[in-house]
XYZ file of C-alpha atoms in Angstrom:
630
model
C 2.255 0.800 -28.648
C 2.499 -2.685 -27.225
C 2.434 -3.082 -23.496
C 5.725 -4.195 -21.993
C 5.915 -7.897 -21.336
C 6.315 -8.932 -17.736
C 7.516 -12.392 -16.900
C 5.555 -14.203 -14.234
C 6.017 -17.728 -12.853
C 3.586 -20.182 -14.417
C 0.945 -21.592 -12.112
C 1.602 -25.348 -11.826
C -2.175 -25.876 -11.764
C -2.694 -23.893 -14.979
C -3.988 -26.220 -17.681
C -4.478 -23.550 -20.330
C -8.240 -23.168 -19.815
C -9.727 -19.651 -19.684
C -10.013 -18.445 -16.123
C -11.478 -15.573 -14.155
C -8.595 -13.290 -13.272
C -8.970 -10.699 -10.545
C -6.928 -7.549 -10.928
C -6.059 -6.743 -7.346
C -3.698 -3.769 -7.064
C -0.414 -4.468 -5.287
C -1.793 -7.701 -3.796
C 1.546 -9.458 -4.134
C 3.377 -6.675 -2.328
C 0.833 -6.720 0.487
C 1.014 -10.516 0.746
C 4.796 -10.370 1.037
C 4.361 -8.081 4.008
C 2.120 -10.616 5.728
C 4.533 -12.365 8.045
C 6.457 -9.441 9.527
C 5.758 -9.581 13.246
C 7.058 -6.131 14.133
C 7.512 -2.873 12.238
C 8.809 0.006 14.350
C 7.574 2.659 11.930
C 4.045 1.247 11.936
C 3.991 0.978 15.739
C 5.194 4.571 15.990
C 2.380 5.775 13.715
C -0.195 3.776 15.669
C 1.111 5.315 18.881
C 0.293 8.797 17.556
C -3.361 7.749 17.649
C -3.013 5.983 21.007
C -1.152 8.863 22.706
C -4.293 10.925 23.541
C -5.574 7.872 25.457
C -2.312 6.880 27.161
C -3.947 7.334 30.586
C -6.344 4.526 29.681
C -3.403 2.454 28.432
C -1.609 2.755 31.771
C -4.810 1.911 33.649
C -5.284 -1.172 31.454
C -1.633 -2.248 31.914
C -1.888 -1.756 35.693
C -5.132 -3.769 35.750
C -3.635 -6.630 33.749
C -0.566 -6.720 36.038
C -2.814 -6.830 39.121
C -4.790 -9.615 37.436
C -1.532 -11.487 36.752
C -0.391 -11.028 40.357
C -3.676 -12.465 41.609
C -3.242 -15.427 39.245
C 0.201 -16.056 40.764
C -1.078 -15.642 44.323
C -4.008 -18.089 44.186
C -1.924 -21.333 43.838
C 0.408 -20.134 46.616
C -2.569 -19.575 48.933
C -3.906 -23.059 48.111
C -0.488 -24.594 48.866
C -0.148 -22.667 52.144
C -3.694 -23.596 53.156
C -2.815 -27.286 52.690
C 0.560 -27.106 54.455
C -0.330 -24.619 57.216
C -4.090 -24.408 57.606
C -4.671 -28.185 57.364
C -1.590 -29.246 59.297
C -2.278 -31.434 62.354
C -2.905 -29.219 65.363
C -3.304 -26.025 63.313
C -5.955 -23.669 64.763
C -9.193 -23.319 62.766
C -8.855 -19.566 62.380
C -5.654 -20.123 60.383
C -7.516 -22.131 57.731
C -10.331 -19.566 57.723
C -7.714 -16.850 57.269
C -6.378 -18.568 54.150
C -9.938 -19.022 52.858
C -10.579 -15.310 53.412
C -7.354 -14.383 51.603
C -8.364 -16.748 48.782
C -11.738 -14.986 48.480
C -10.041 -11.570 48.409
C -7.684 -12.779 45.674
C -10.673 -14.033 43.636
C -12.448 -10.668 44.000
C -9.294 -8.758 43.009
C -8.857 -11.130 40.068
C -12.424 -10.464 38.879
C -12.281 -6.673 39.332
C -8.866 -6.367 37.637
C -10.058 -8.486 34.695
C -13.240 -6.416 34.367
C -11.325 -3.101 34.463
C -8.760 -4.319 31.953
C -11.395 -5.588 29.494
C -13.549 -2.455 29.686
C -10.746 0.102 29.575
C -8.894 -1.730 26.780
C -12.084 -2.125 24.740
C -13.010 1.540 25.154
C -9.472 2.689 24.310
C -9.395 0.495 21.183
C -12.783 1.842 20.029
C -11.614 5.438 20.596
C -8.447 4.843 18.574
C -10.416 3.122 15.801
C -12.831 6.029 15.633
C -9.936 8.490 15.320
C -8.201 6.426 12.609
C -11.399 6.097 10.569
C -12.181 9.793 10.922
C -8.624 10.760 9.995
C -8.608 8.468 6.947
C -12.027 9.661 5.764
C -11.035 13.310 6.169
C -7.749 12.703 4.345
C -9.406 10.812 1.479
C -11.817 13.716 1.000
C -8.843 16.046 0.481
C -6.332 13.924 -1.447
C -5.653 14.951 -4.992
C -7.642 13.331 -7.770
C -4.376 12.094 -9.282
C -4.261 9.590 -6.384
C -7.927 8.638 -6.671
C -7.579 8.146 -10.437
C -5.165 5.239 -9.956
C -6.523 3.719 -6.749
C -9.261 1.097 -6.634
C -12.243 2.022 -4.475
C -12.426 -1.558 -3.227
C -8.913 -1.351 -1.812
C -9.703 1.884 0.007
C -12.872 0.383 1.469
C -10.856 -2.632 2.604
C -8.427 -0.331 4.398
C -11.186 1.662 6.063
C -12.885 -1.497 7.297
C -10.784 -4.663 7.400
C -7.408 -3.088 8.110
C -8.788 -0.795 10.806
C -10.484 -3.786 12.458
C -7.147 -5.618 12.427
C -5.670 -2.689 14.334
C -8.438 -2.982 16.938
C -7.607 -6.651 17.484
C -3.923 -5.745 17.802
C -4.559 -3.009 20.377
C -6.685 -5.298 22.513
C -4.297 -8.238 22.390
C -1.166 -6.125 22.867
C -2.354 -5.190 26.376
C -3.136 -8.839 27.035
C 0.337 -9.861 25.810
C 1.871 -7.759 28.616
C -0.058 -9.876 31.100
C 0.879 -13.118 29.326
C 4.593 -12.301 29.430
C 4.368 -11.210 33.081
C 2.461 -14.391 33.955
C 5.000 -16.598 32.169
C 7.965 -14.932 33.898
C 6.143 -14.930 37.234
C 5.303 -18.644 37.085
C 8.924 -19.549 36.293
C 10.183 -17.303 39.120
C 7.719 -18.692 41.704
C 8.427 -22.326 40.737
C 12.169 -21.707 41.015
C 11.572 -20.057 44.419
C 9.461 -22.968 45.670
C 11.927 -25.666 44.550
C 14.534 -25.085 41.878
C 15.202 -28.788 41.224
C 11.547 -29.670 40.597
C 11.202 -26.482 38.527
C 14.235 -27.518 36.466
C 12.604 -30.872 35.669
C 9.436 -29.092 34.510
C 11.323 -26.550 32.415
C 13.133 -29.304 30.489
C 10.088 -29.432 28.174
C 10.680 -25.829 27.054
C 13.505 -26.558 24.551
C 11.251 -29.170 22.946
C 8.385 -26.657 22.767
C 10.527 -23.905 21.241
C 12.097 -26.324 18.734
C 8.680 -27.482 17.581
C 7.487 -23.896 17.408
C 10.415 -22.794 15.208
C 9.728 -25.621 12.763
C 6.000 -24.923 12.871
C 6.332 -21.176 12.418
C 7.954 -21.280 8.962
C 5.368 -23.713 7.583
C 2.445 -21.946 9.249
C 3.513 -18.567 7.878
C 3.706 -19.951 4.327
C 0.298 -21.609 4.741
C -1.303 -18.424 6.111
C 0.117 -16.376 3.244
C -1.118 -18.899 0.656
C -4.591 -18.897 2.212
C -4.679 -15.102 2.357
C -3.616 -14.765 -1.278
C -6.093 -17.420 -2.461
C -8.850 -15.615 -0.567
C -7.919 -12.276 -2.202
C -7.983 -13.769 -5.706
C -11.313 -15.524 -5.094
C -12.922 -12.402 -3.631
C -11.596 -10.334 -6.531
C -13.099 -12.769 -9.041
C -16.400 -12.696 -7.159
C -16.518 -8.882 -7.162
C -15.594 -8.784 -10.853
C -18.357 -11.228 -11.771
C -20.977 -9.363 -9.716
C -20.056 -5.943 -11.113
C -20.062 -7.336 -14.642
C -23.195 -9.469 -14.289
C -24.891 -7.777 -17.253
C -21.991 -8.634 -19.558
C -21.814 -12.156 -18.115
C -25.476 -12.824 -18.849
C -25.351 -11.128 -22.240
C -22.446 -13.324 -23.360
C -23.791 -16.541 -21.848
C -20.847 -16.983 -19.472
C -22.868 -17.724 -16.317
C -22.355 -21.511 -16.254
C -18.678 -21.367 -17.282
C -17.968 -18.623 -14.749
C -19.689 -20.693 -12.063
C -17.379 -23.628 -12.879
C -14.292 -21.417 -12.877
C -15.316 -19.749 -9.635
C -15.908 -23.185 -8.116
C -12.331 -24.085 -9.061
C -10.991 -20.914 -7.407
C -13.154 -21.501 -4.331
C -11.870 -25.084 -4.170
C -8.266 -23.892 -4.152
C -9.128 -21.373 -1.445
C -10.802 -24.117 0.591
C -7.731 -26.350 0.348
C -5.400 -23.467 1.253
C -7.499 -22.540 4.295
C -7.739 -26.213 5.284
C -3.922 -26.532 5.257
C -3.567 -23.319 7.260
C -6.227 -24.442 9.735
C -4.532 -27.790 10.264
C -1.195 -26.132 10.899
C -2.824 -23.606 13.228
C -4.417 -26.401 15.265
C -1.374 -28.675 15.425
C 0.215 -26.643 18.236
C -2.719 -27.222 20.585
C -2.284 -31.007 20.987
C 1.504 -30.550 21.195
C 1.139 -28.031 24.018
C -1.437 -30.255 25.742
C 0.914 -33.235 25.473
C 3.823 -31.254 26.907
C 1.531 -30.045 29.711
C 0.664 -33.655 30.499
C 4.364 -34.648 30.495
C 5.212 -31.765 32.831
C 2.371 -32.679 35.207
C 3.393 -36.329 35.188
C 6.936 -35.245 36.031
C 5.660 -33.226 39.004
C 3.417 -36.057 40.201
C 6.186 -38.673 40.035
C 9.204 -36.622 41.061
C 7.258 -34.379 43.409
C 5.543 -37.383 44.996
C 8.916 -38.984 45.723
C 10.112 -35.674 47.219
C 6.999 -35.504 49.431
C 7.501 -39.084 50.600
C 11.136 -38.370 51.394
C 10.087 -35.245 53.292
C 12.071 -32.937 51.025
C 9.027 -30.813 50.074
C 5.535 -30.444 51.470
C 2.313 -31.594 49.790
C 1.132 -27.996 49.311
C 4.238 -27.183 47.278
C 3.530 -30.063 44.872
C -0.140 -29.003 44.548
C 0.955 -25.418 43.804
C 3.341 -26.779 41.158
C 0.444 -28.622 39.488
C -1.648 -25.428 39.380
C 1.275 -23.436 37.954
C 1.930 -26.050 35.259
C -1.719 -25.898 34.222
C -1.355 -22.141 33.801
C 2.224 -22.228 32.444
C 1.316 -23.172 28.888
C -1.716 -20.869 28.637
C 0.343 -17.691 28.032
C 2.538 -19.628 25.557
C -0.560 -20.667 23.604
C -1.931 -17.119 23.848
C 1.331 -15.515 22.678
C 1.449 -17.926 19.719
C -2.010 -16.758 18.654
C -1.061 -13.116 19.229
C 1.908 -13.562 16.891
C -0.527 -14.083 14.003
C -2.518 -11.061 15.166
C 0.658 -8.964 15.111
C 1.487 -10.199 11.606
C -1.901 -9.052 10.317
C -1.700 -5.813 12.293
C 1.711 -4.838 10.919
C 0.553 -5.455 7.343
C -2.700 -3.569 7.979
C -0.869 -0.741 9.738
C 1.501 -0.390 6.797
C -1.418 -0.132 4.360
C -3.183 2.416 6.586
C -0.097 4.604 6.866
C 0.330 4.397 3.098
C -3.048 6.109 2.710
C -2.477 8.600 5.529
C 0.905 9.552 4.036
C -0.477 10.260 0.555
C 0.555 13.815 -0.193
C -2.204 16.319 -0.864
C -0.698 17.743 -4.057
C -3.243 20.529 -4.540
C -3.330 22.779 -1.473
C -4.110 26.402 -0.712
C -1.152 28.757 -0.883
C -0.123 30.429 2.380
C -1.374 33.777 1.088
C -4.467 32.430 -0.719
C -7.496 34.731 -0.651
C -11.153 33.749 -1.133
C -13.094 34.623 -4.250
C -15.868 37.015 -3.282
C -19.186 38.199 -4.729
C -17.379 41.136 -6.379
C -15.233 38.793 -8.488
C -16.752 38.243 -11.915
C -17.345 34.946 -13.710
C -14.599 35.224 -16.318
C -12.343 32.270 -17.145
C -9.000 32.485 -18.906
C -6.383 29.967 -20.023
C -2.926 31.471 -20.593
C -0.526 29.193 -22.469
C -1.590 26.189 -20.388
C 0.325 22.928 -20.646
C -0.902 20.027 -18.550
C -0.632 16.236 -18.391
C -1.612 13.634 -15.805
C 1.862 12.342 -16.556
C 4.007 15.474 -17.058
C 5.999 13.635 -19.729
C 2.839 13.155 -21.812
C 0.913 16.458 -21.870
C -2.825 16.346 -22.575
C -3.079 20.117 -23.172
C -0.304 21.919 -25.050
C 0.035 25.698 -24.875
C -3.744 26.283 -24.826
C -5.013 29.876 -24.553
C -8.567 31.259 -24.649
C -10.750 33.611 -22.602
C -14.398 33.403 -21.550
C -15.932 36.731 -20.577
C -18.259 36.982 -17.601
C -21.779 36.020 -18.672
C -20.593 34.519 -21.948
C -21.522 31.006 -23.113
C -18.608 29.093 -24.646
C -18.597 25.518 -25.962
C -15.532 23.280 -25.892
C -15.649 20.674 -28.634
C -13.313 18.151 -30.141
C -12.752 14.407 -30.559
C -12.366 12.106 -27.590
C -8.931 12.607 -26.032
C -8.572 16.188 -27.220
C -8.418 17.546 -23.636
C -11.944 18.916 -23.054
C -12.573 17.272 -19.684
C -9.022 18.069 -18.581
C -9.743 21.743 -19.292
C -12.767 21.616 -16.996
C -10.783 19.854 -14.265
C -8.176 22.635 -14.328
C -10.812 25.360 -13.950
C -11.943 23.744 -10.704
C -8.277 23.152 -9.778
C -8.625 19.427 -9.355
C -5.074 19.393 -10.752
C -2.319 21.995 -11.140
C -0.914 22.973 -14.522
C 2.706 22.253 -15.497
C 3.038 25.551 -17.360
C 0.944 28.645 -17.903
C -1.951 29.748 -15.724
C -5.714 29.274 -15.303
C -7.589 32.387 -14.121
C -11.085 32.582 -12.640
C -12.550 35.984 -11.900
C -9.245 37.488 -13.022
C -7.270 35.588 -10.351
C -4.901 32.654 -10.766
C -6.709 29.641 -9.283
C -3.531 28.837 -7.322
C -3.835 32.141 -5.470
C -7.417 31.645 -4.222
C -8.838 29.254 -1.633
C -10.232 25.995 -2.977
C -13.375 26.332 -0.869
C -14.285 29.691 -2.422
C -13.410 28.365 -5.887
C -15.858 25.510 -5.316
C -18.597 28.015 -4.391
C -17.796 30.113 -7.469
C -18.168 27.181 -9.886
C -21.040 24.708 -10.255
C -20.587 21.537 -12.295
C -23.125 19.289 -14.005
C -21.561 16.039 -15.183
C -22.553 13.518 -17.816
C -23.305 10.954 -15.099
C -25.080 12.875 -12.307
C -24.053 11.505 -8.915
C -26.827 11.369 -6.348
C -26.336 10.272 -2.770
C -28.422 8.109 -0.488
C -30.847 10.462 1.257
C -33.903 12.546 0.459
C -34.496 14.475 -2.753
C -34.329 17.685 -0.706
C -30.933 16.781 0.761
C -29.526 15.873 -2.661
C -30.551 19.168 -4.269
C -28.896 21.221 -1.540
C -25.902 18.907 -1.187
C -23.455 21.669 -2.135
C -25.568 24.429 -0.538
C -26.519 23.086 2.866
C -27.533 26.577 3.957
C -30.330 26.789 1.339
C -33.893 26.828 2.681
C -36.639 24.441 1.596
C -38.221 27.287 -0.349
C -34.949 27.883 -2.240
C -34.756 24.186 -3.147
C -38.356 24.058 -4.378
C -37.850 27.255 -6.395
C -34.725 25.795 -8.083
C -36.451 22.495 -8.836
C -39.443 24.336 -10.329
C -37.194 26.507 -12.469
C -35.490 23.502 -14.107
C -38.705 21.508 -14.542
C -38.097 18.909 -11.804
C -40.846 19.941 -9.374
C -43.629 18.057 -11.148
C -42.013 14.610 -11.112
C -40.704 15.160 -7.561
C -44.219 15.836 -6.282
C -45.432 12.695 -8.065
C -43.065 10.608 -5.907
C -44.465 8.909 -2.745
C -43.137 11.478 -0.225
C -42.308 14.297 -2.617
C -39.131 16.092 -1.591
C -38.837 13.782 1.446
C -38.608 10.674 -0.763
C -35.540 8.595 0.014
C -33.301 7.964 -2.993
C -31.625 4.615 -3.402
C -27.902 4.219 -4.057
C -26.839 6.697 -6.772
C -30.522 7.564 -7.316
C -31.212 4.234 -9.012
C -34.979 4.635 -8.417
C -34.971 7.600 -10.855
C -34.501 7.710 -14.612
C -31.316 9.227 -16.015
C -33.216 12.327 -17.171
C -34.734 12.810 -13.713
C -31.325 12.462 -12.081
C -29.927 15.048 -14.491
C -32.744 17.502 -13.690
C -31.956 17.102 -9.978
C -28.298 17.870 -10.694
C -29.419 21.017 -12.558
C -31.525 22.044 -9.574
C -28.491 21.414 -7.341
C -26.377 23.719 -9.541
C -29.072 26.396 -9.614
C -29.595 26.497 -5.850
C -25.800 26.852 -5.413
C -26.111 30.192 -7.264
C -22.540 29.991 -8.627
C -21.151 32.598 -11.037
C -19.751 29.959 -13.414
C -21.606 26.887 -14.630
C -19.692 23.996 -16.190
C -21.629 21.391 -18.188
C -19.658 18.259 -19.043
C -21.661 16.260 -21.602
C -24.809 16.974 -19.598
C -27.135 15.817 -22.407
C -25.075 12.960 -23.843
C -26.976 9.926 -22.527
C -30.626 10.986 -22.644
C -33.432 10.567 -25.144
C -34.658 13.335 -27.460
C -37.830 14.083 -25.454
C -35.915 14.412 -22.189
C -33.289 16.509 -23.980
C -35.976 19.091 -24.795
C -36.759 19.338 -21.081
C -33.042 19.560 -20.315
C -32.488 22.282 -22.915
C -35.304 24.348 -21.379
C -33.754 23.843 -17.949
C -30.350 24.816 -19.310
C -31.615 28.124 -20.623
C -32.958 28.949 -17.159
C -29.793 27.694 -15.515
C -27.381 29.684 -17.700
C -29.322 32.915 -17.379
C -26.923 35.601 -16.107
C -24.064 33.111 -15.609
C -20.842 32.237 -17.389
C -21.363 28.934 -19.146
C -18.695 26.445 -20.222
C -20.250 23.595 -22.162
C -18.517 20.390 -23.256
C -20.506 18.634 -25.952
C -20.119 16.150 -28.761
C -23.476 16.804 -30.392
C -23.243 19.741 -32.788
C -26.919 20.582 -32.302
C -26.306 21.556 -28.667
C -23.520 24.080 -29.361
C -24.705 26.129 -32.358
C -26.255 28.782 -30.099
C -23.064 29.286 -28.057
C -21.493 32.764 -28.113
C -18.190 31.146 -29.072
C -16.924 27.674 -29.853
C -13.389 26.517 -29.004
C -12.269 23.500 -31.043
C -9.582 21.270 -29.509
C -7.657 18.512 -31.233
C -4.725 16.490 -29.875
C -4.525 18.845 -26.888
C -4.217 22.033 -28.938
C -6.684 24.775 -29.756
C -7.090 24.693 -33.532
C -10.175 26.909 -34.049
C -12.187 29.513 -32.159
C -15.255 31.589 -33.063
C -19.042 31.479 -33.230
C -20.898 29.024 -35.445
C -21.045 31.379 -38.449
C -17.354 32.313 -38.224
C -16.238 28.689 -37.983
C -18.415 27.711 -40.909
C -16.892 30.487 -42.982
C -13.390 29.382 -41.948
C -13.952 25.951 -43.471
C -11.906 24.021 -40.881
C -12.619 20.861 -38.897
C -15.847 22.212 -37.405
C -17.213 23.190 -40.827
C -16.255 19.836 -42.346
C -18.121 17.980 -39.631
C -21.173 20.190 -39.942
C -21.280 20.089 -43.763
C -20.952 16.313 -43.776
C -23.992 16.186 -41.470
C -22.135 14.391 -38.706
C -23.961 14.397 -35.383
C -20.813 14.153 -33.250
C -17.109 14.977 -33.383
C -16.378 11.312 -32.722
C -18.083 10.248 -35.948
C -15.207 11.472 -38.126
C -11.700 10.048 -37.797
C -9.339 12.976 -37.297
C -5.865 13.123 -38.854
C -2.947 12.257 -36.574
C -1.068 15.024 -34.794
C 2.529 15.995 -35.538
C 3.598 14.190 -32.370
C 1.818 11.009 -33.500
C 3.562 11.180 -36.903
C 6.942 11.728 -35.263
C 6.324 8.839 -32.870
C 5.348 6.556 -35.747
C 8.580 7.306 -37.629
């Protein structure tokens, strides 16, 4: 079926040459959000994390207000010292008194700033820690249906970049309270000192706000363009690095370098435009500051000469003007911080609000040691998209201690069957039973202890060999781990490693061969001592010699346990107690090797034609496929 065509505006720079395209999920939606300066829902969600530390918030706000008050007081003290302490005939102690008050104000200013910085920083770190821990915990529990359609890179970006954006927002939001208070305070004090001179100074504000309105629209567009260009370039870089083997194999290195250089050039130009627009406000503000100070010097000087105001008042005005534009500049920068924070907060809440579709029922009970290892499918219908079922009315039963193989062509529903046994997903119809209980009526934790899985691609974690083997059985002793490794034939190669069981594995166990990684996963399953063992193509990607070792390990591993084996290779399933053949999501055959051969169905045809795998023979289309074709 052809994919639906989606119309997209043509890039004016597109000259028809092949380019590196980065598939970045929902990037356009996220970019559109960049630019919203306030989102009440996001702020409310952030506050739920801040609430436990609201005492620190109030301390930080109080400290920043005290700091602001000291900033307002210092110019007044300087003006009073000039007009009162230095006046002809004024006693010396009066000047010393102003100097002492000035020193106190400086000390208060320093202490308040120190308290505000430390308390705000600690509060922001506490909130960040809670957000990261909450997101990590939630992502460990979300249903696999969410993980199946979500890029790992995007989740990592949210755990790192977006959370860091929230830290910046929390720190600057406290500072913005002080900036607003300082701005209002300066205007109020200048109006109190002399409203006419203050009016002359404040005439520059309409000019500043007019320039800012014009600047804001262009700056926002430039920031968005730079952010989008950066996302596309980073996506292309990640794609090229992950696919470096294919790039080198197909001789695309030089062409990709040229194409990446083109993308990087566009990103450079976009960031250059954004940087220029970001910097243009600084000289404008500095120019307006100079105009305001010149106004005070000229107009204020005339007022001093005429005796209308004192010299100290004009000096105080000059100090206030110097500080007047600082909070404006700071609030302009904080606007961009808020834009990023609102977009990041929205993306974080998106993850935190992902529904955990598979949860324990209110009356769920744990599977215990008395529950057997039987598995049963009763008229199960299931699809990742309910409208397109992968399994259709499938029924079979595996007795406790029995070894059953699930076989069939790719797409027949074998791996989906295994996922339902572990309750990674819930069925749309029918029921899956483990130990005689519906998996929806037992706790997921006990179900995980009851079932051990060995996958086609064994996943090992960074850490020691010992830690990896008991990853799912952290209570197991060192002796238990060594016994399990010996039983599956892994002990010998482990002891040949530099530190034996204490050897550190690299990412995903890349310092081991695939066969060695698989043996470690067998040892992990054995030490878990689960009643049911699920093998999903456990011998698919290994050589014949290693497969002999694996087969020996399997015999030891399956001893006394229920075994469910998914396999393509016919040689690995002939000894199974029963074989269930799936095709197009339906069970079409069931029986042991001899019975299926006598039946003369799909299994027998494959075996008689000496095919090594179910995928070697094209299977006839299903009834649904025929109906769809007509």
